[in-house]
PDB file of C-alpha atoms in Angstrom:
ATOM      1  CA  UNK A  30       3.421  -0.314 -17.102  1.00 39.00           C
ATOM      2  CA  UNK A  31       1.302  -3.047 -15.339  1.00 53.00           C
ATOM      3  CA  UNK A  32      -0.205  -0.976 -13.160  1.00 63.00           C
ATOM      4  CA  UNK A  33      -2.195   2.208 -14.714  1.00 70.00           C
ATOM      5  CA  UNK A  34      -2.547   3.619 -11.116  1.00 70.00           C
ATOM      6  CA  UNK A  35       1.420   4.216 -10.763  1.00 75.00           C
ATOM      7  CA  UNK A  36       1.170   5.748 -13.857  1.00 77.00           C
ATOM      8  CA  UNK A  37      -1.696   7.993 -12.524  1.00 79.00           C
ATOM      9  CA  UNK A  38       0.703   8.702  -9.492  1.00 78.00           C
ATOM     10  CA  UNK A  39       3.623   9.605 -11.193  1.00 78.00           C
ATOM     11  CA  UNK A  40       1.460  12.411 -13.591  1.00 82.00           C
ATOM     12  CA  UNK A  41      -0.254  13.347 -10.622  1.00 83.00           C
ATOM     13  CA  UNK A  42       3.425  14.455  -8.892  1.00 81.00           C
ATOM     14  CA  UNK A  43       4.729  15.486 -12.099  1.00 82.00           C
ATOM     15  CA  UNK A  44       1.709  18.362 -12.705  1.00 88.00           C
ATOM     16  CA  UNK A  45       1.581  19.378  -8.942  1.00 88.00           C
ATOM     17  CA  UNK A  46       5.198  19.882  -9.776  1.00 86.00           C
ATOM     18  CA  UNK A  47       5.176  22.246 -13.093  1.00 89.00           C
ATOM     19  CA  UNK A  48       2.091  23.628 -10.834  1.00 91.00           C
ATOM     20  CA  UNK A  49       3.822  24.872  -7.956  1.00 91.00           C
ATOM     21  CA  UNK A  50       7.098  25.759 -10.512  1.00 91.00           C
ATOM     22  CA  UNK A  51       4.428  27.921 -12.297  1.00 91.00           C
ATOM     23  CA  UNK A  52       3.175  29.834  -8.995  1.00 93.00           C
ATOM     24  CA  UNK A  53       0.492  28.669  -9.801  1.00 92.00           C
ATOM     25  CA  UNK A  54      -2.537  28.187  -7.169  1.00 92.00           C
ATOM     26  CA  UNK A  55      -4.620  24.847  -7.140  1.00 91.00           C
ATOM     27  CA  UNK A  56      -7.966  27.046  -7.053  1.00 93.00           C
ATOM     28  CA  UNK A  57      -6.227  29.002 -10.038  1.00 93.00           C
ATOM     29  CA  UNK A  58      -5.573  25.877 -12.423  1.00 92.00           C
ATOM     30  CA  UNK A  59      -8.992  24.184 -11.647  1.00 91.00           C
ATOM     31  CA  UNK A  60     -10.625  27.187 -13.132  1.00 93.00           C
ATOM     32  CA  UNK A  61      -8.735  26.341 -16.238  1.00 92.00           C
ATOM     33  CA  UNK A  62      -9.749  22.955 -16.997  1.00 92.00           C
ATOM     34  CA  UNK A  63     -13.384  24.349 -15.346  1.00 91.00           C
ATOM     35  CA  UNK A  64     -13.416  21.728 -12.380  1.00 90.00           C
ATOM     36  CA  UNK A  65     -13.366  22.450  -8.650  1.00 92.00           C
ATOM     37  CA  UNK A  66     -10.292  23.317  -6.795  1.00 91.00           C
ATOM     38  CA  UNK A  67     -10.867  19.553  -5.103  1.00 90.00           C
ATOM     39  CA  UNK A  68     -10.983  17.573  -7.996  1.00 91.00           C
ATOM     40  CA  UNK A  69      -7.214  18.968  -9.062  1.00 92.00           C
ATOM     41  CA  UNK A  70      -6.348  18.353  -6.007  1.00 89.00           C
ATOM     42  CA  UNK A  71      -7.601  14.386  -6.737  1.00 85.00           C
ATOM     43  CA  UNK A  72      -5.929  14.765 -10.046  1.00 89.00           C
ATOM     44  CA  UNK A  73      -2.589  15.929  -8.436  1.00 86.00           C
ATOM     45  CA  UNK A  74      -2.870  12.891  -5.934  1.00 80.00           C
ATOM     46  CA  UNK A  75      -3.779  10.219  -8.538  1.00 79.00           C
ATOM     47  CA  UNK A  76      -6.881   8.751  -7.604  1.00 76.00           C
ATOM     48  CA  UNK A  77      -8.563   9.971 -11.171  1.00 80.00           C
ATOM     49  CA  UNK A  78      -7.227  10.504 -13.822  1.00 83.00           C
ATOM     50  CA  UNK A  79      -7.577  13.402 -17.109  1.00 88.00           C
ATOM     51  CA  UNK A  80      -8.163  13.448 -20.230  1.00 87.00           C
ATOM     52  CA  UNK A  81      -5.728  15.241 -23.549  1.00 87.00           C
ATOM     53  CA  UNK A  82      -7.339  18.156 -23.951  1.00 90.00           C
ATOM     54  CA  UNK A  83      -7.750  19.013 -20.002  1.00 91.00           C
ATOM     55  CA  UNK A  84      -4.148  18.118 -19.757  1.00 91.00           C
ATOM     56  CA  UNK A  85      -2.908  20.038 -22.510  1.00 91.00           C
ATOM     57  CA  UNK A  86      -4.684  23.701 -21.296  1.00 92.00           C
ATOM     58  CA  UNK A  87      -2.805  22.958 -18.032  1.00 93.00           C
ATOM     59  CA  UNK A  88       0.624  22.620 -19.518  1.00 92.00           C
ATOM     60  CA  UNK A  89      -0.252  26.113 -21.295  1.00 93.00           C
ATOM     61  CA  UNK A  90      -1.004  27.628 -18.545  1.00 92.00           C
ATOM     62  CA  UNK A  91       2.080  26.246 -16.410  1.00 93.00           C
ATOM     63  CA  UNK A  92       3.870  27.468 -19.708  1.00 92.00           C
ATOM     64  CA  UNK A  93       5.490  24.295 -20.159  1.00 89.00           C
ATOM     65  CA  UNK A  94       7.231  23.965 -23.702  1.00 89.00           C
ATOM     66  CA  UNK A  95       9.245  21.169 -23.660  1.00 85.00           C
ATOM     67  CA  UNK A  96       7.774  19.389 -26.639  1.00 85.00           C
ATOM     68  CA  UNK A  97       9.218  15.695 -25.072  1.00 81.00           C
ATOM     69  CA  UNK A  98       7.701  16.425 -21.822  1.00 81.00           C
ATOM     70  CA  UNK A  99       4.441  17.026 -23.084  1.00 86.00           C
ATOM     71  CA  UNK A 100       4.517  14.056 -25.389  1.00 84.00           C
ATOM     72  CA  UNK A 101       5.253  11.938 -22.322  1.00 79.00           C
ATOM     73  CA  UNK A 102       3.151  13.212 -20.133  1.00 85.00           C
ATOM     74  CA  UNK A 103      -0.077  13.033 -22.638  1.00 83.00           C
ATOM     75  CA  UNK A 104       1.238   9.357 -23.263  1.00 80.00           C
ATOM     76  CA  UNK A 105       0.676   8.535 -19.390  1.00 76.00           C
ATOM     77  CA  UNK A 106      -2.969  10.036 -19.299  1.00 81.00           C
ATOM     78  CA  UNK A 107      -3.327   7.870 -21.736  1.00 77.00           C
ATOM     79  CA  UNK A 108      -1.739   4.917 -20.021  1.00 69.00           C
ATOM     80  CA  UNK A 109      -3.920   6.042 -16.577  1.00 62.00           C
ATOM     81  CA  UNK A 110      -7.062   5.626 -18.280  1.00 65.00           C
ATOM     82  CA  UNK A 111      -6.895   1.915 -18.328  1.00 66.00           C
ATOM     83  CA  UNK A 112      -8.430  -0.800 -16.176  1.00 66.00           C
ATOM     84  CA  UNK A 113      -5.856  -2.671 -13.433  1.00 66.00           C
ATOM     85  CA  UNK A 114      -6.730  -6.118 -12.845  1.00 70.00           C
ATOM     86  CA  UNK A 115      -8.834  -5.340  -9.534  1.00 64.00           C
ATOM     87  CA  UNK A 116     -11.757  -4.013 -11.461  1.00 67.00           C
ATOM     88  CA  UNK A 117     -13.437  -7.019 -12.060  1.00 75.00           C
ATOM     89  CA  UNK A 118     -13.235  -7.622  -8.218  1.00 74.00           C
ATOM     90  CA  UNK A 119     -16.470  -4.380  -8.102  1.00 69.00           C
ATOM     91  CA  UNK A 120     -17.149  -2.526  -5.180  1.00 71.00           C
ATOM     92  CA  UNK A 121     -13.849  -1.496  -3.309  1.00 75.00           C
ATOM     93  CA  UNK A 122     -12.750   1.668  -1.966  1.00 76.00           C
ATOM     94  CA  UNK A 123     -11.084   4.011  -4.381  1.00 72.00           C
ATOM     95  CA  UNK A 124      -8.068   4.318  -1.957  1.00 74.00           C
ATOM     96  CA  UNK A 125      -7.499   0.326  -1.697  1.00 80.00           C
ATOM     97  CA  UNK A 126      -7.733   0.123  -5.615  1.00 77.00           C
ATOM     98  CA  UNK A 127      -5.188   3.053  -5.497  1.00 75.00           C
ATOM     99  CA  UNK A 128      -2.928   1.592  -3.258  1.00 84.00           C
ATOM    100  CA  UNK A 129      -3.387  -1.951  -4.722  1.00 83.00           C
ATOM    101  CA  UNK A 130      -2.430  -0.697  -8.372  1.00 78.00           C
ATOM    102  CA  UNK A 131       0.999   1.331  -6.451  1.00 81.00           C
ATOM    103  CA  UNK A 132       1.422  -2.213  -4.569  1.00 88.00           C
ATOM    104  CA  UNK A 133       1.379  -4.133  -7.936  1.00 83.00           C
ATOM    105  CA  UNK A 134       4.059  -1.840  -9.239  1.00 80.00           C
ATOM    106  CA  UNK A 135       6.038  -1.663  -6.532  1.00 87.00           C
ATOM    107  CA  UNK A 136       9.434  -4.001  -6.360  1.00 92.00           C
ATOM    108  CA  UNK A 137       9.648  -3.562  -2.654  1.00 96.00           C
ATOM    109  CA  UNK A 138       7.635  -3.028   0.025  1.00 96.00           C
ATOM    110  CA  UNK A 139       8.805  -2.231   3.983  1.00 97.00           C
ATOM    111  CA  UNK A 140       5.517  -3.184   5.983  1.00 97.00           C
ATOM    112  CA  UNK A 141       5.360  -2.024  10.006  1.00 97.00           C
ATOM    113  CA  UNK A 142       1.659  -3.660  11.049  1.00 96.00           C
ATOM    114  CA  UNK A 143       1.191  -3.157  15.159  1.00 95.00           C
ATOM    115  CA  UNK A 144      -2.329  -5.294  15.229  1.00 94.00           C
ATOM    116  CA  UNK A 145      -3.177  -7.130  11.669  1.00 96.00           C
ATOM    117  CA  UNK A 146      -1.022  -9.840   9.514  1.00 97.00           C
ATOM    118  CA  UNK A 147       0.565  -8.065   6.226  1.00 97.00           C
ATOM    119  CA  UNK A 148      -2.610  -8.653   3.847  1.00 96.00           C
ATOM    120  CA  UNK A 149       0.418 -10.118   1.103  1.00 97.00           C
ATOM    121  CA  UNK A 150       0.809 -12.947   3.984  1.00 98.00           C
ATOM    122  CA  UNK A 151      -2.791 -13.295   5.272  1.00 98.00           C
ATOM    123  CA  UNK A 152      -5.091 -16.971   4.952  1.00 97.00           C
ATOM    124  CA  UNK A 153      -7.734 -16.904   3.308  1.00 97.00           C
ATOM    125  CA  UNK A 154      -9.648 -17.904   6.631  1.00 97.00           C
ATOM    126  CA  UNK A 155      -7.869 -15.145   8.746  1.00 97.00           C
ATOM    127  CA  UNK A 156      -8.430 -12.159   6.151  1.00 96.00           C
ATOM    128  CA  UNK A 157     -12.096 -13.734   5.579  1.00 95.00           C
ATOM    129  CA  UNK A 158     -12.068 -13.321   9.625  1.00 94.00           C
ATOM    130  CA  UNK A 159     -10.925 -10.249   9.498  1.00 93.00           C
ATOM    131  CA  UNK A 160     -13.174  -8.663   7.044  1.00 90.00           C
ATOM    132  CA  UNK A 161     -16.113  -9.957   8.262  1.00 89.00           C
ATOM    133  CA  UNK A 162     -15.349  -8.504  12.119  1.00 85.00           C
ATOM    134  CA  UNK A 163     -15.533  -4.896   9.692  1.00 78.00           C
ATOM    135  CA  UNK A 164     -17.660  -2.551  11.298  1.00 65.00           C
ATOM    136  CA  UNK A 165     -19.531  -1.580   7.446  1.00 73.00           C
ATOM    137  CA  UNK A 166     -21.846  -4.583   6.858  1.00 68.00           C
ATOM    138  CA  UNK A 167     -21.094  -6.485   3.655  1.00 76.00           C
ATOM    139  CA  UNK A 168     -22.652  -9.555   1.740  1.00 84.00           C
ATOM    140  CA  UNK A 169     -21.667 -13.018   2.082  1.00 86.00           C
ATOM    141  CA  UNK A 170     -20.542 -12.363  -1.387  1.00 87.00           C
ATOM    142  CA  UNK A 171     -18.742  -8.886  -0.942  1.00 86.00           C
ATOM    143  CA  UNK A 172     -16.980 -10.876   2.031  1.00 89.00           C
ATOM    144  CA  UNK A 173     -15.420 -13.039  -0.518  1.00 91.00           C
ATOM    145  CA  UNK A 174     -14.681 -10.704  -2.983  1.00 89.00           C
ATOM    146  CA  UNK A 175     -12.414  -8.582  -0.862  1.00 90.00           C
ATOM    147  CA  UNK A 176     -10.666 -12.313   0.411  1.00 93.00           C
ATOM    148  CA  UNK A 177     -10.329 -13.266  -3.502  1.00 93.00           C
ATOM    149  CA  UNK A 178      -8.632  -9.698  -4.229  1.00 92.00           C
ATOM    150  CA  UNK A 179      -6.292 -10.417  -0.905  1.00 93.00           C
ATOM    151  CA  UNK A 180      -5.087 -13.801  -2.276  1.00 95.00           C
ATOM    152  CA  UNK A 181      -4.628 -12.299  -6.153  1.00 93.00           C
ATOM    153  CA  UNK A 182      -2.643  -9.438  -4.504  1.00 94.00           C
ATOM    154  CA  UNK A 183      -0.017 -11.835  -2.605  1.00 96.00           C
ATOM    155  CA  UNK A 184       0.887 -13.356  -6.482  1.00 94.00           C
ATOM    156  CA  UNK A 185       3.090 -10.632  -6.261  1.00 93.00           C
ATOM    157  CA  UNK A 186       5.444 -12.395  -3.860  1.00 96.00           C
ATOM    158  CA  UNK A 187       4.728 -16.053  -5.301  1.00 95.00           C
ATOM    159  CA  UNK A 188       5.956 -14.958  -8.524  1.00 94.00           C
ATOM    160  CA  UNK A 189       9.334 -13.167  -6.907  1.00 94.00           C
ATOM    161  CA  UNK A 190       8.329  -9.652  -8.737  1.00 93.00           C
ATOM    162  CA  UNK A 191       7.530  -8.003  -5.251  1.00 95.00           C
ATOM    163  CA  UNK A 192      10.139  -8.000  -2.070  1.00 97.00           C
ATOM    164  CA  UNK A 193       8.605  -8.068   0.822  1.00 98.00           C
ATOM    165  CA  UNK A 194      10.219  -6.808   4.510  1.00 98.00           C
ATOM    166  CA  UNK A 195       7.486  -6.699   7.277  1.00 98.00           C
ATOM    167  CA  UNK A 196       7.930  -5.852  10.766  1.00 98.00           C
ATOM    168  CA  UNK A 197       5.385  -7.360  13.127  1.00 98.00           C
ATOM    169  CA  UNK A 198       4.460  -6.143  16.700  1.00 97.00           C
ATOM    170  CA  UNK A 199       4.155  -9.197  19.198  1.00 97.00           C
ATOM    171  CA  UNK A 200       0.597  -8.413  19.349  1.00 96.00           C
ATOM    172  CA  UNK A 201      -0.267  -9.181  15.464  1.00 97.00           C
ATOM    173  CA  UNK A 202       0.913 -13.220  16.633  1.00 97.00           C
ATOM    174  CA  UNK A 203      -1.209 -13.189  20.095  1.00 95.00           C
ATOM    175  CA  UNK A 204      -4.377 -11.627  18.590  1.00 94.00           C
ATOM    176  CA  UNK A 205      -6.760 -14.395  18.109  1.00 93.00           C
ATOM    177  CA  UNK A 206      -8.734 -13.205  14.844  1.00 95.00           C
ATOM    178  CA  UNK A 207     -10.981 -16.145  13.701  1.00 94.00           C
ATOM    179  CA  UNK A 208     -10.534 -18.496  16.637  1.00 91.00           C
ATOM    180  CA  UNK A 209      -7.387 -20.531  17.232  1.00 90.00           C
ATOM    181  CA  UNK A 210      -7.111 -23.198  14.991  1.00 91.00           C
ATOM    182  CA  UNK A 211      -7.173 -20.522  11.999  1.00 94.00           C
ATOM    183  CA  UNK A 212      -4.524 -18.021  13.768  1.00 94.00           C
ATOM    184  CA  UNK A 213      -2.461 -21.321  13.996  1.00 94.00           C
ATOM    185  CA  UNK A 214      -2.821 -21.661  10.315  1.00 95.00           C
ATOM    186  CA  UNK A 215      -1.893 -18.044   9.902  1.00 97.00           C
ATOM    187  CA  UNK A 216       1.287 -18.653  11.739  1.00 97.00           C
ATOM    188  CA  UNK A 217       2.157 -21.525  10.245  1.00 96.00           C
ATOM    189  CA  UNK A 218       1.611 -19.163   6.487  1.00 97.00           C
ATOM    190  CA  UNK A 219       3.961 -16.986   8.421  1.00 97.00           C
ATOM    191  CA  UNK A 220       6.438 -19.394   8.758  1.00 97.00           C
ATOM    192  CA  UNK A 221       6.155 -21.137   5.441  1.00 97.00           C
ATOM    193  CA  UNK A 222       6.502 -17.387   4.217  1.00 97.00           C
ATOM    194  CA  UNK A 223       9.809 -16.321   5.804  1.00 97.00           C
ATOM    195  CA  UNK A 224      11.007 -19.390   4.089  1.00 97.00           C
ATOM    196  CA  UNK A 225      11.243 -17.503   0.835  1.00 97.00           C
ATOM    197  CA  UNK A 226      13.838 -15.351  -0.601  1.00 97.00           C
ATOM    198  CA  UNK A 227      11.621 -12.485  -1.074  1.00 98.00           C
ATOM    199  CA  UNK A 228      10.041 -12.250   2.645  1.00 98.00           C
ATOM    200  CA  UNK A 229      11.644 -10.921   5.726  1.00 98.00           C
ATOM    201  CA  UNK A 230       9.729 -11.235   8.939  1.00 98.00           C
ATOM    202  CA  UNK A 231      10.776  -9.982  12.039  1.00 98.00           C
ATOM    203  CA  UNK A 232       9.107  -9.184  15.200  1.00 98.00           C
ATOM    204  CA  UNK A 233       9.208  -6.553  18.202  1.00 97.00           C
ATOM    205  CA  UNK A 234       8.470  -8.725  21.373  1.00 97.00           C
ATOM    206  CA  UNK A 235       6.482  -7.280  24.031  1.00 96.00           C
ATOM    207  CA  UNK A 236       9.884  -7.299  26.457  1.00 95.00           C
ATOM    208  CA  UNK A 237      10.951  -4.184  23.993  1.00 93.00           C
ATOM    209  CA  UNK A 238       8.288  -1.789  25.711  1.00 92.00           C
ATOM    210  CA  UNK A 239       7.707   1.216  23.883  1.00 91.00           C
ATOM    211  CA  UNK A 240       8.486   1.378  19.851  1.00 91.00           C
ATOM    212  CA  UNK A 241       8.905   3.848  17.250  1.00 88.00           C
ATOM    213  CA  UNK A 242       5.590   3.208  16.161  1.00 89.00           C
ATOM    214  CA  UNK A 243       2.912   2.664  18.914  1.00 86.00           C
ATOM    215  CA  UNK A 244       0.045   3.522  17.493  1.00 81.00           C
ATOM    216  CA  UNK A 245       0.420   3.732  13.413  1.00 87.00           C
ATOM    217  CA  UNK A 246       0.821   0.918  10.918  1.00 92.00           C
ATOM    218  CA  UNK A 247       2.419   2.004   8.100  1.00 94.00           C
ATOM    219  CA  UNK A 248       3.954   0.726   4.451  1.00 94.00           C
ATOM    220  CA  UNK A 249       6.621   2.325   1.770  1.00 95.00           C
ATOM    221  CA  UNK A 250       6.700   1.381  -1.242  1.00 91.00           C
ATOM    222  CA  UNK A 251       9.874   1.265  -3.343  1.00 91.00           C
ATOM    223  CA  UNK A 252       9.545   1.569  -7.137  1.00 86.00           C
ATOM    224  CA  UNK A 253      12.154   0.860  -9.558  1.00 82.00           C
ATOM    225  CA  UNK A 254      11.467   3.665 -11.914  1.00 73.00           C
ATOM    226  CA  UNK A 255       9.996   6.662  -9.543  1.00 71.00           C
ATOM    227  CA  UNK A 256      10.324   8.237  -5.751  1.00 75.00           C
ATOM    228  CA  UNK A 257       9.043   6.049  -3.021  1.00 85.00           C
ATOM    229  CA  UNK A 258       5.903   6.579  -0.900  1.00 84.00           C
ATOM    230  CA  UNK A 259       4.385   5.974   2.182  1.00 89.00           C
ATOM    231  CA  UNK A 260       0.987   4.787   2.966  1.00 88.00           C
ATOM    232  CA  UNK A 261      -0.993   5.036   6.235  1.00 87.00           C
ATOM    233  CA  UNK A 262      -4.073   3.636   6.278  1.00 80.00           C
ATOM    234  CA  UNK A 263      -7.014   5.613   8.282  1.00 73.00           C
ATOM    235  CA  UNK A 264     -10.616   5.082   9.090  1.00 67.00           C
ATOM    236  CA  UNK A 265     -11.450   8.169   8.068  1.00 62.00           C
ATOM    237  CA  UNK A 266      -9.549   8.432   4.619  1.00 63.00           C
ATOM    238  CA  UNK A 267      -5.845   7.230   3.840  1.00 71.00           C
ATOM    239  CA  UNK A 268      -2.574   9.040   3.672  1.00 77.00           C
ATOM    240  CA  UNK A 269       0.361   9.370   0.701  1.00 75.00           C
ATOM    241  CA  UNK A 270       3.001  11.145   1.206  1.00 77.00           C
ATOM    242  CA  UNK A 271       6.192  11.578  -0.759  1.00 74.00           C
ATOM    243  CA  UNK A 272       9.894  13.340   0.202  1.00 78.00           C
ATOM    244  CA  UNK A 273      10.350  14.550   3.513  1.00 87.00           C
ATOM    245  CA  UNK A 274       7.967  12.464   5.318  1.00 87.00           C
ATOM    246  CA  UNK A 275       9.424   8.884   3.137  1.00 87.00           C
ATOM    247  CA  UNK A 276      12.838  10.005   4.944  1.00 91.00           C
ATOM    248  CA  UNK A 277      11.225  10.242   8.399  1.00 92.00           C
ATOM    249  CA  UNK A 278       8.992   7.105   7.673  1.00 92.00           C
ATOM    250  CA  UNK A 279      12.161   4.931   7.095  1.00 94.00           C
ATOM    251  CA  UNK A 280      13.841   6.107   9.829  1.00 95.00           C
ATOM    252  CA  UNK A 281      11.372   4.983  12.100  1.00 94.00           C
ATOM    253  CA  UNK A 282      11.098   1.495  10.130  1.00 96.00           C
ATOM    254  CA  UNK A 283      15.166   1.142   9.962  1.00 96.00           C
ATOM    255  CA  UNK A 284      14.500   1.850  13.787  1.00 96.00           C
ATOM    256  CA  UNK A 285      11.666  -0.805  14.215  1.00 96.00           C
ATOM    257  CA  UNK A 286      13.870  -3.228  12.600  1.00 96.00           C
ATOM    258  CA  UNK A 287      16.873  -2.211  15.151  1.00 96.00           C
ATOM    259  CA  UNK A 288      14.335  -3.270  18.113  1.00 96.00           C
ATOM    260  CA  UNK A 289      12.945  -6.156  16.662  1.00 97.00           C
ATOM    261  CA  UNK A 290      14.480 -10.123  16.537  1.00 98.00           C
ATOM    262  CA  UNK A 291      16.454 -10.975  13.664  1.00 97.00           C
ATOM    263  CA  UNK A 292      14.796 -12.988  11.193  1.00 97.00           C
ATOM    264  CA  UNK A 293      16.017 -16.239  12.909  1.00 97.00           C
ATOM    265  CA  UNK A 294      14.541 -15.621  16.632  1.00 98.00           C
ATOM    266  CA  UNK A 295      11.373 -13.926  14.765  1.00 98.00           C
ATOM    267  CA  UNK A 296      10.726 -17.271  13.214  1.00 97.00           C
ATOM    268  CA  UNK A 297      11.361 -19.235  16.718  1.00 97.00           C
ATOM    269  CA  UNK A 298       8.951 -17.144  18.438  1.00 97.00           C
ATOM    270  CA  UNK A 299       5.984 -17.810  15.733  1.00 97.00           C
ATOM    271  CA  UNK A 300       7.013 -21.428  16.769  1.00 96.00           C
ATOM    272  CA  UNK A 301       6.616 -21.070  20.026  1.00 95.00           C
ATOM    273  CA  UNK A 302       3.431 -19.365  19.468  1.00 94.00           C
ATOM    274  CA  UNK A 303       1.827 -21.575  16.722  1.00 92.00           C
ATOM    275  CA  UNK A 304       2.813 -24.452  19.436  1.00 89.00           C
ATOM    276  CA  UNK A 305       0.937 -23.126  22.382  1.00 83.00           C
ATOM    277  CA  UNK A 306      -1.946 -22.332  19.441  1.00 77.00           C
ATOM    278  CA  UNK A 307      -2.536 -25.886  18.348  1.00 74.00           C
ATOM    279  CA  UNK A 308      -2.768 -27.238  22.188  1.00 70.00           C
ATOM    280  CA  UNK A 309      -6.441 -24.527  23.017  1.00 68.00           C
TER     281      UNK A 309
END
């Protein structure tokens, strides 16, 4: 696996599963492996990882047997342990690193932003912009760090080993983040991006009124080799969610996409846009 965080993900699910097949209690297995009933929980949701021996007392007490199962599971604590590429990038959250390293996995991703370009489509001078208008005061230096980790992230699509469908409302092209000749460079990215084979871009116009999705960007991710999940993005901590709430989350996007433009008058309003941009 590229990514050692999808691999984290996917043991994560797979022991909250034999967990809850067990009857067992999160509080219960933490005092087996002698960690707090939270840091299971963090176990269980991916964001760290365990080691052999932990991994092995919980399998005995789930009273799982299957010989194969444990081999593989052992074999992706194993995997988990190593570094993704965004490491040597330092200080960012542990949910972006999470969500990065499910990101670089990913072969799709459906994308429903109601204020901010995509981040896989973002300038460098509108995500510089952006992060800089962040409320938590960085460095010059921790500015550009989270910029260079942006433009290594949108490889993905350059390369063609991530599909990308984003759904845009009206006000992500009107919102003038880093003055207007840089949002007219952003659309013009926009433009240059719907161009490729991998990108979709379509956009709910103000004329629609009220959406599916008023007040909550979200993004699923598709894997080839695993369930999907959905991602919301908080100030106060993020959300993943798998099963029940991936159905609901693409029936609101496959409804977003119903109310936006197709594709074609998508691009023809960026136009317009970018046009009335360049002449401020």
């Amino acid at each position: 696996m590229e990514s050692p965080t999808f691999v984290r993900f996917q043991l994560g699910a797979q022991l909250r599963r034999v967990r809850e097949d067990a009857n067992v209690t999160a509080e219960q297995a933490a005092e087996v492996i002698e960690v707090s009933a939270s840091t299971l929980r963090r176990i269980e949701a991916g964001r760290v990882g365990i080691k052999g021996p932990a991994l092995n007392a919980l399998l005995d007490r789930y009273g799982v047997t299957d010989a194969e199962l444990r081999d593989t599971l052992l074999s992706m604590a194993k995997s988990g342990k190593q570094r993704g590429w965004w490491a040597r990038y330092g200080d960012l959250p542990s949910s972006y690193r999470q969500y990065i390293g499910l990101e670089s996995a990913a072969e799709e991703v459906h994308n429903f932003e109601t204020l901010v370009v995509p981040g896989l489509l973002q300038t460098a001078d509108y995500a510089r912009a952006l992060t800089s208008a962040d409320a938590i005061e960085r460095s010059p230096e921790a500015v550009e760090r989270r910029v260079a980790v942006r433009m290594k992230r949108q490889e993905l699509i350059a390369s063609g080993k991530l599909r990308l469908l984003a759904v845009l409302d009206e006000a992500v092209l009107r919102r003038q983040i880093g003055g207007a000749a840089v949002m007219a460079d952003q659309l013009t990215a926009l433009l240059d991006a719907a161009k490729r084979w991998n990108v979709t871009v379509q956009v709910i116009p103000f004329r629609e009124g009220a959406h599916a999705s008023m007040v909550s960007s979200f993004h699923i991710l598709n894997f080839a080799d695993g369930p999907r999940v959905v991602y919301i993005e908080g100030i106060t901590g993020d959300l993943y969610a798998e099963g029940e709430d991936v159905r609901r989350c693409t029936v609101v996007f496959n409804s977003l996409r119903a109310a936006a433009l197709s594709p074609s008058d998508s691009t023809a309003m960026i136009e317009e846009i970018r046009s009335a941009r360049r002449k401020e």
